[in-house]
Tab-separated table of C-alpha atoms in Angstrom:
chain	number	residue	atom	x	y	z
A	1	UNK	CA	-38.224	-17.721	73.971
A	2	UNK	CA	-40.763	-16.550	71.406
A	3	UNK	CA	-41.582	-18.959	68.618
A	4	UNK	CA	-42.986	-17.802	65.308
A	5	UNK	CA	-44.765	-20.254	63.027
A	6	UNK	CA	-46.041	-19.712	59.519
A	7	UNK	CA	-49.715	-20.397	58.857
A	8	UNK	CA	-50.190	-23.941	57.622
A	9	UNK	CA	-51.327	-22.820	54.152
A	10	UNK	CA	-48.157	-20.731	53.620
A	11	UNK	CA	-45.546	-23.437	54.173
A	12	UNK	CA	-43.866	-24.389	50.885
A	13	UNK	CA	-44.237	-28.012	49.859
A	14	UNK	CA	-41.958	-30.077	47.590
A	15	UNK	CA	-42.830	-29.424	43.962
A	16	UNK	CA	-41.843	-30.612	40.510
A	17	UNK	CA	-38.310	-31.470	39.403
A	18	UNK	CA	-37.048	-30.578	35.953
A	19	UNK	CA	-33.960	-32.594	35.073
A	20	UNK	CA	-31.013	-31.278	33.067
A	21	UNK	CA	-30.608	-32.524	29.475
A	22	UNK	CA	-28.830	-35.826	28.946
A	23	UNK	CA	-25.093	-35.360	28.665
A	24	UNK	CA	-24.981	-32.168	30.719
A	25	UNK	CA	-21.728	-31.955	32.697
A	26	UNK	CA	-21.824	-28.878	34.936
A	27	UNK	CA	-25.254	-28.931	36.581
A	28	UNK	CA	-26.635	-26.505	39.139
A	29	UNK	CA	-29.960	-26.991	40.921
A	30	UNK	CA	-32.290	-24.026	41.393
A	31	UNK	CA	-35.076	-24.389	43.951
A	32	UNK	CA	-37.634	-21.709	43.211
A	33	UNK	CA	-40.698	-20.614	45.183
A	34	UNK	CA	-43.891	-21.092	43.173
A	35	UNK	CA	-47.400	-19.928	44.018
A	36	UNK	CA	-50.318	-19.239	41.711
A	37	UNK	CA	-53.343	-17.387	43.201
A	38	UNK	CA	-55.633	-18.947	40.608
A	39	UNK	CA	-54.680	-22.421	41.810
A	40	UNK	CA	-54.477	-21.610	45.533
A	41	UNK	CA	-53.223	-24.045	48.134
A	42	UNK	CA	-49.737	-24.157	49.572
A	43	UNK	CA	-46.797	-22.715	47.674
A	44	UNK	CA	-44.245	-25.201	46.421
A	45	UNK	CA	-40.536	-25.369	45.696
A	46	UNK	CA	-39.862	-26.496	42.137
A	47	UNK	CA	-36.365	-27.757	41.319
A	48	UNK	CA	-34.716	-26.897	38.003
A	49	UNK	CA	-31.412	-28.461	36.970
A	50	UNK	CA	-29.521	-26.087	34.692
A	51	UNK	CA	-26.429	-26.807	32.605
A	52	UNK	CA	-24.078	-23.952	33.507
A	53	UNK	CA	-22.098	-24.258	30.272
A	54	UNK	CA	-25.256	-23.231	28.390
A	55	UNK	CA	-26.243	-20.396	30.745
A	56	UNK	CA	-25.043	-16.890	31.561
A	57	UNK	CA	-23.181	-16.192	34.823
A	58	UNK	CA	-25.940	-14.395	36.743
A	59	UNK	CA	-28.923	-15.808	38.615
A	60	UNK	CA	-31.170	-13.736	36.359
A	61	UNK	CA	-29.636	-15.498	33.344
A	62	UNK	CA	-30.708	-18.815	34.847
A	63	UNK	CA	-34.233	-17.537	35.553
A	64	UNK	CA	-34.579	-16.310	31.972
A	65	UNK	CA	-33.286	-19.641	30.648
A	66	UNK	CA	-35.819	-21.501	32.805
A	67	UNK	CA	-38.616	-19.204	31.628
A	68	UNK	CA	-37.691	-19.477	27.940
A	69	UNK	CA	-36.593	-23.087	27.667
A	70	UNK	CA	-37.888	-25.139	30.597
A	71	UNK	CA	-41.027	-23.765	32.248
A	72	UNK	CA	-42.836	-20.801	30.701
A	73	UNK	CA	-45.197	-20.529	33.710
A	74	UNK	CA	-42.427	-19.168	35.990
A	75	UNK	CA	-43.181	-15.531	36.835
A	76	UNK	CA	-40.732	-12.835	37.937
A	77	UNK	CA	-39.935	-9.175	37.256
A	78	UNK	CA	-36.900	-7.940	35.338
A	79	UNK	CA	-35.946	-4.913	33.323
A	80	UNK	CA	-32.552	-3.199	33.054
A	81	UNK	CA	-30.233	-6.122	33.946
A	82	UNK	CA	-27.678	-3.566	35.184
A	83	UNK	CA	-28.467	-3.303	38.912
A	84	UNK	CA	-30.268	0.015	38.471
A	85	UNK	CA	-34.035	-0.468	38.327
A	86	UNK	CA	-34.440	-2.970	41.181
A	87	UNK	CA	-37.124	-4.931	39.311
A	88	UNK	CA	-35.457	-8.318	39.866
A	89	UNK	CA	-35.167	-7.920	43.651
A	90	UNK	CA	-35.705	-11.247	45.390
A	91	UNK	CA	-34.360	-13.418	48.198
A	92	UNK	CA	-31.479	-15.543	46.912
A	93	UNK	CA	-29.657	-17.943	49.203
A	94	UNK	CA	-31.158	-16.181	52.229
A	95	UNK	CA	-30.168	-12.639	51.217
A	96	UNK	CA	-32.287	-9.900	49.694
A	97	UNK	CA	-30.479	-8.912	46.521
A	98	UNK	CA	-30.801	-8.430	42.761
A	99	UNK	CA	-30.829	-11.458	40.498
A	100	UNK	CA	-29.024	-9.504	37.775
A	101	UNK	CA	-26.013	-8.728	39.994
A	102	UNK	CA	-25.827	-12.067	41.834
A	103	UNK	CA	-23.311	-14.509	40.360
A	104	UNK	CA	-24.418	-18.130	40.294
A	105	UNK	CA	-20.878	-19.097	41.290
A	106	UNK	CA	-21.232	-17.109	44.528
A	107	UNK	CA	-23.912	-19.502	45.791
A	108	UNK	CA	-22.528	-22.778	47.156
A	109	UNK	CA	-24.676	-25.804	46.437
A	110	UNK	CA	-28.217	-25.402	45.204
A	111	UNK	CA	-29.638	-21.914	44.608
A	112	UNK	CA	-32.765	-21.263	46.660
A	113	UNK	CA	-34.866	-18.382	45.357
A	114	UNK	CA	-37.839	-16.841	47.173
A	115	UNK	CA	-39.803	-13.602	46.759
A	116	UNK	CA	-38.885	-10.703	49.031
A	117	UNK	CA	-39.977	-11.512	52.611
A	118	UNK	CA	-42.654	-9.637	54.561
A	119	UNK	CA	-44.425	-8.568	51.378
A	120	UNK	CA	-47.593	-9.946	49.843
A	121	UNK	CA	-46.965	-12.142	46.799
A	122	UNK	CA	-48.903	-11.658	43.571
A	123	UNK	CA	-47.486	-14.749	41.898
A	124	UNK	CA	-44.254	-16.759	42.222
A	125	UNK	CA	-41.404	-14.245	42.707
A	126	UNK	CA	-43.486	-11.101	42.128
A	127	UNK	CA	-44.202	-9.035	45.283
A	128	UNK	CA	-47.113	-6.615	45.581
A	129	UNK	CA	-45.763	-3.025	45.519
A	130	UNK	CA	-49.117	-1.315	46.157
A	131	UNK	CA	-48.234	-0.409	49.757
A	132	UNK	CA	-44.793	0.938	48.830
A	133	UNK	CA	-46.105	3.242	46.115
A	134	UNK	CA	-48.929	4.443	48.360
A	135	UNK	CA	-46.290	5.487	50.898
A	136	UNK	CA	-44.268	7.074	48.111
A	137	UNK	CA	-47.251	9.136	47.018
A	138	UNK	CA	-47.924	10.218	50.608
A	139	UNK	CA	-44.759	12.343	50.740
A	140	UNK	CA	-45.838	14.198	47.561
A	141	UNK	CA	-42.728	13.514	45.457
A	142	UNK	CA	-43.016	16.460	43.116
A	143	UNK	CA	-41.882	20.082	43.022
A	144	UNK	CA	-44.207	22.343	45.028
A	145	UNK	CA	-44.047	26.095	44.505
A	146	UNK	CA	-46.133	29.154	45.302
A	147	UNK	CA	-44.522	31.704	43.012
A	148	UNK	CA	-45.804	31.972	39.418
A	149	UNK	CA	-43.998	29.659	37.004
A	150	UNK	CA	-41.272	31.224	34.860
A	151	UNK	CA	-41.483	31.399	31.095
A	152	UNK	CA	-39.075	28.468	30.817
A	153	UNK	CA	-37.679	26.036	33.406
A	154	UNK	CA	-36.888	26.874	37.037
A	155	UNK	CA	-33.093	27.301	37.093
A	156	UNK	CA	-30.850	25.697	39.685
A	157	UNK	CA	-27.250	26.720	40.185
A	158	UNK	CA	-24.472	24.104	40.012
A	159	UNK	CA	-23.632	24.858	43.648
A	160	UNK	CA	-27.093	23.900	44.892
A	161	UNK	CA	-27.799	21.030	42.495
A	162	UNK	CA	-25.663	18.309	44.182
A	163	UNK	CA	-27.627	18.597	47.424
A	164	UNK	CA	-30.720	17.208	45.704
A	165	UNK	CA	-29.431	15.166	42.770
A	166	UNK	CA	-27.521	12.851	45.110
A	167	UNK	CA	-30.608	11.892	47.070
A	168	UNK	CA	-32.780	10.144	44.524
A	169	UNK	CA	-34.807	7.010	45.066
A	170	UNK	CA	-32.304	4.192	45.342
A	171	UNK	CA	-33.941	1.103	43.755
A	172	UNK	CA	-32.292	-1.289	46.189
A	173	UNK	CA	-33.598	0.677	49.139
A	174	UNK	CA	-37.058	0.844	47.633
A	175	UNK	CA	-37.468	-2.897	47.277
A	176	UNK	CA	-35.118	-4.247	49.929
A	177	UNK	CA	-35.896	-2.081	52.943
A	178	UNK	CA	-38.957	-4.074	53.989
A	179	UNK	CA	-36.977	-5.955	56.645
A	180	UNK	CA	-36.280	-2.656	58.396
A	181	UNK	CA	-40.019	-2.459	59.036
A	182	UNK	CA	-40.288	-5.916	60.609
A	183	UNK	CA	-40.327	-4.600	64.185
A	184	UNK	CA	-42.365	-1.450	63.553
A	185	UNK	CA	-45.855	-0.585	62.388
A	186	UNK	CA	-45.533	-1.262	58.677
A	187	UNK	CA	-48.542	0.832	57.708
A	188	UNK	CA	-47.248	3.970	59.451
A	189	UNK	CA	-43.454	3.888	59.350
A	190	UNK	CA	-42.242	5.139	55.969
A	191	UNK	CA	-38.955	3.259	55.821
A	192	UNK	CA	-35.573	4.443	54.522
A	193	UNK	CA	-36.466	4.501	50.817
A	194	UNK	CA	-39.433	6.846	51.234
A	195	UNK	CA	-37.626	8.978	53.836
A	196	UNK	CA	-34.697	9.382	51.463
A	197	UNK	CA	-37.036	10.555	48.736
A	198	UNK	CA	-38.742	12.969	51.158
A	199	UNK	CA	-35.328	14.396	52.019
A	200	UNK	CA	-34.569	14.788	48.315
A	201	UNK	CA	-37.441	17.289	47.981
A	202	UNK	CA	-36.736	19.034	51.287
A	203	UNK	CA	-33.223	19.988	50.154
A	204	UNK	CA	-34.233	20.896	46.594
A	205	UNK	CA	-33.462	24.624	46.286
A	206	UNK	CA	-36.375	25.090	43.853
A	207	UNK	CA	-39.030	23.702	46.192
A	208	UNK	CA	-40.989	26.217	48.288
A	209	UNK	CA	-42.780	23.890	50.730
A	210	UNK	CA	-39.947	22.963	53.076
A	211	UNK	CA	-41.874	23.775	56.240
A	212	UNK	CA	-44.937	21.845	55.107
A	213	UNK	CA	-42.836	18.816	54.188
A	214	UNK	CA	-41.043	18.823	57.536
A	215	UNK	CA	-44.360	19.112	59.399
A	216	UNK	CA	-45.713	16.091	57.519
A	217	UNK	CA	-42.750	14.006	58.646
A	218	UNK	CA	-42.929	15.206	62.266
A	219	UNK	CA	-44.828	12.135	63.412
A	220	UNK	CA	-44.014	9.479	66.052
A	221	UNK	CA	-44.434	6.679	63.510
A	222	UNK	CA	-43.646	8.079	60.065
A	223	UNK	CA	-40.107	9.113	60.997
A	224	UNK	CA	-39.110	8.019	64.494
A	225	UNK	CA	-39.830	4.294	64.446
A	226	UNK	CA	-36.568	3.134	62.915
A	227	UNK	CA	-35.090	0.455	65.174
A	228	UNK	CA	-31.619	0.759	63.593
A	229	UNK	CA	-31.753	-2.818	62.280
A	230	UNK	CA	-29.439	-1.479	59.533
A	231	UNK	CA	-30.788	-3.756	56.804
A	232	UNK	CA	-30.973	-0.730	54.506
A	233	UNK	CA	-27.183	-0.311	54.619
A	234	UNK	CA	-26.522	-3.830	53.339
A	235	UNK	CA	-28.058	-3.528	49.865
A	236	UNK	CA	-27.076	0.142	49.533
A	237	UNK	CA	-24.090	0.843	51.823
A	238	UNK	CA	-23.276	4.167	50.198
A	239	UNK	CA	-26.699	5.613	51.015
A	240	UNK	CA	-27.222	6.743	54.583
A	241	UNK	CA	-30.278	8.267	56.205
A	242	UNK	CA	-29.475	10.959	58.704
A	243	UNK	CA	-31.805	13.261	60.528
A	244	UNK	CA	-30.681	16.787	59.718
A	245	UNK	CA	-32.166	20.241	59.455
A	246	UNK	CA	-32.803	21.670	56.039
A	247	UNK	CA	-30.231	24.240	54.905
A	248	UNK	CA	-33.093	26.663	54.486
A	249	UNK	CA	-35.083	27.958	57.429
A	250	UNK	CA	-38.526	26.576	58.031
A	251	UNK	CA	-41.333	28.707	56.670
């Protein structure tokens, strides 16, 4: 049986403990991954005791409370707080999810929070997205045409619009599909989020580079290295990636 061990310098060590205020009744412990590149050394797990009666219901509410009232050095991303942008994607209680949609009450016992796995960490809970956006740029996510531009916008009929508007970049797929690349060559396989966005432009009735886009994807690694681990369907079950021919003939 294969055994995988983390490098010694990457194993989290016990960190600081921040106690709840005196008199707090409903207390929940949050163990949060901490690592500062300016300090170096091993990451640590800091423990924060939060009074639930003075905190919102979501894990993100607790993180914001910790940041604002307990430890201002804690670093994480957040934005919309509505499960749309994907900024607060992280590993909570062993699952890759969004802190803004995860109820504290859904986690039994202490809440263990780590950055997304299999991604480089910039600081604390902030993953490095450089590789993801480089892959995103590689599929040229913009309208490509050869005909002269019209005087106004390029029209699209209501009948053809749903085929493209329903295939946008799903934020959960973008930030949570990294586990689907665990068994493949991460630098060459695009992953479900980027493939979904590539499909969005292939089926856009206004785009005139269908053949070129399909040829760019016709690669043993970029498209055909999915091992059907199905992690992409867990965070975004309504989004499915299917290999299909474009409704328009290849140029």
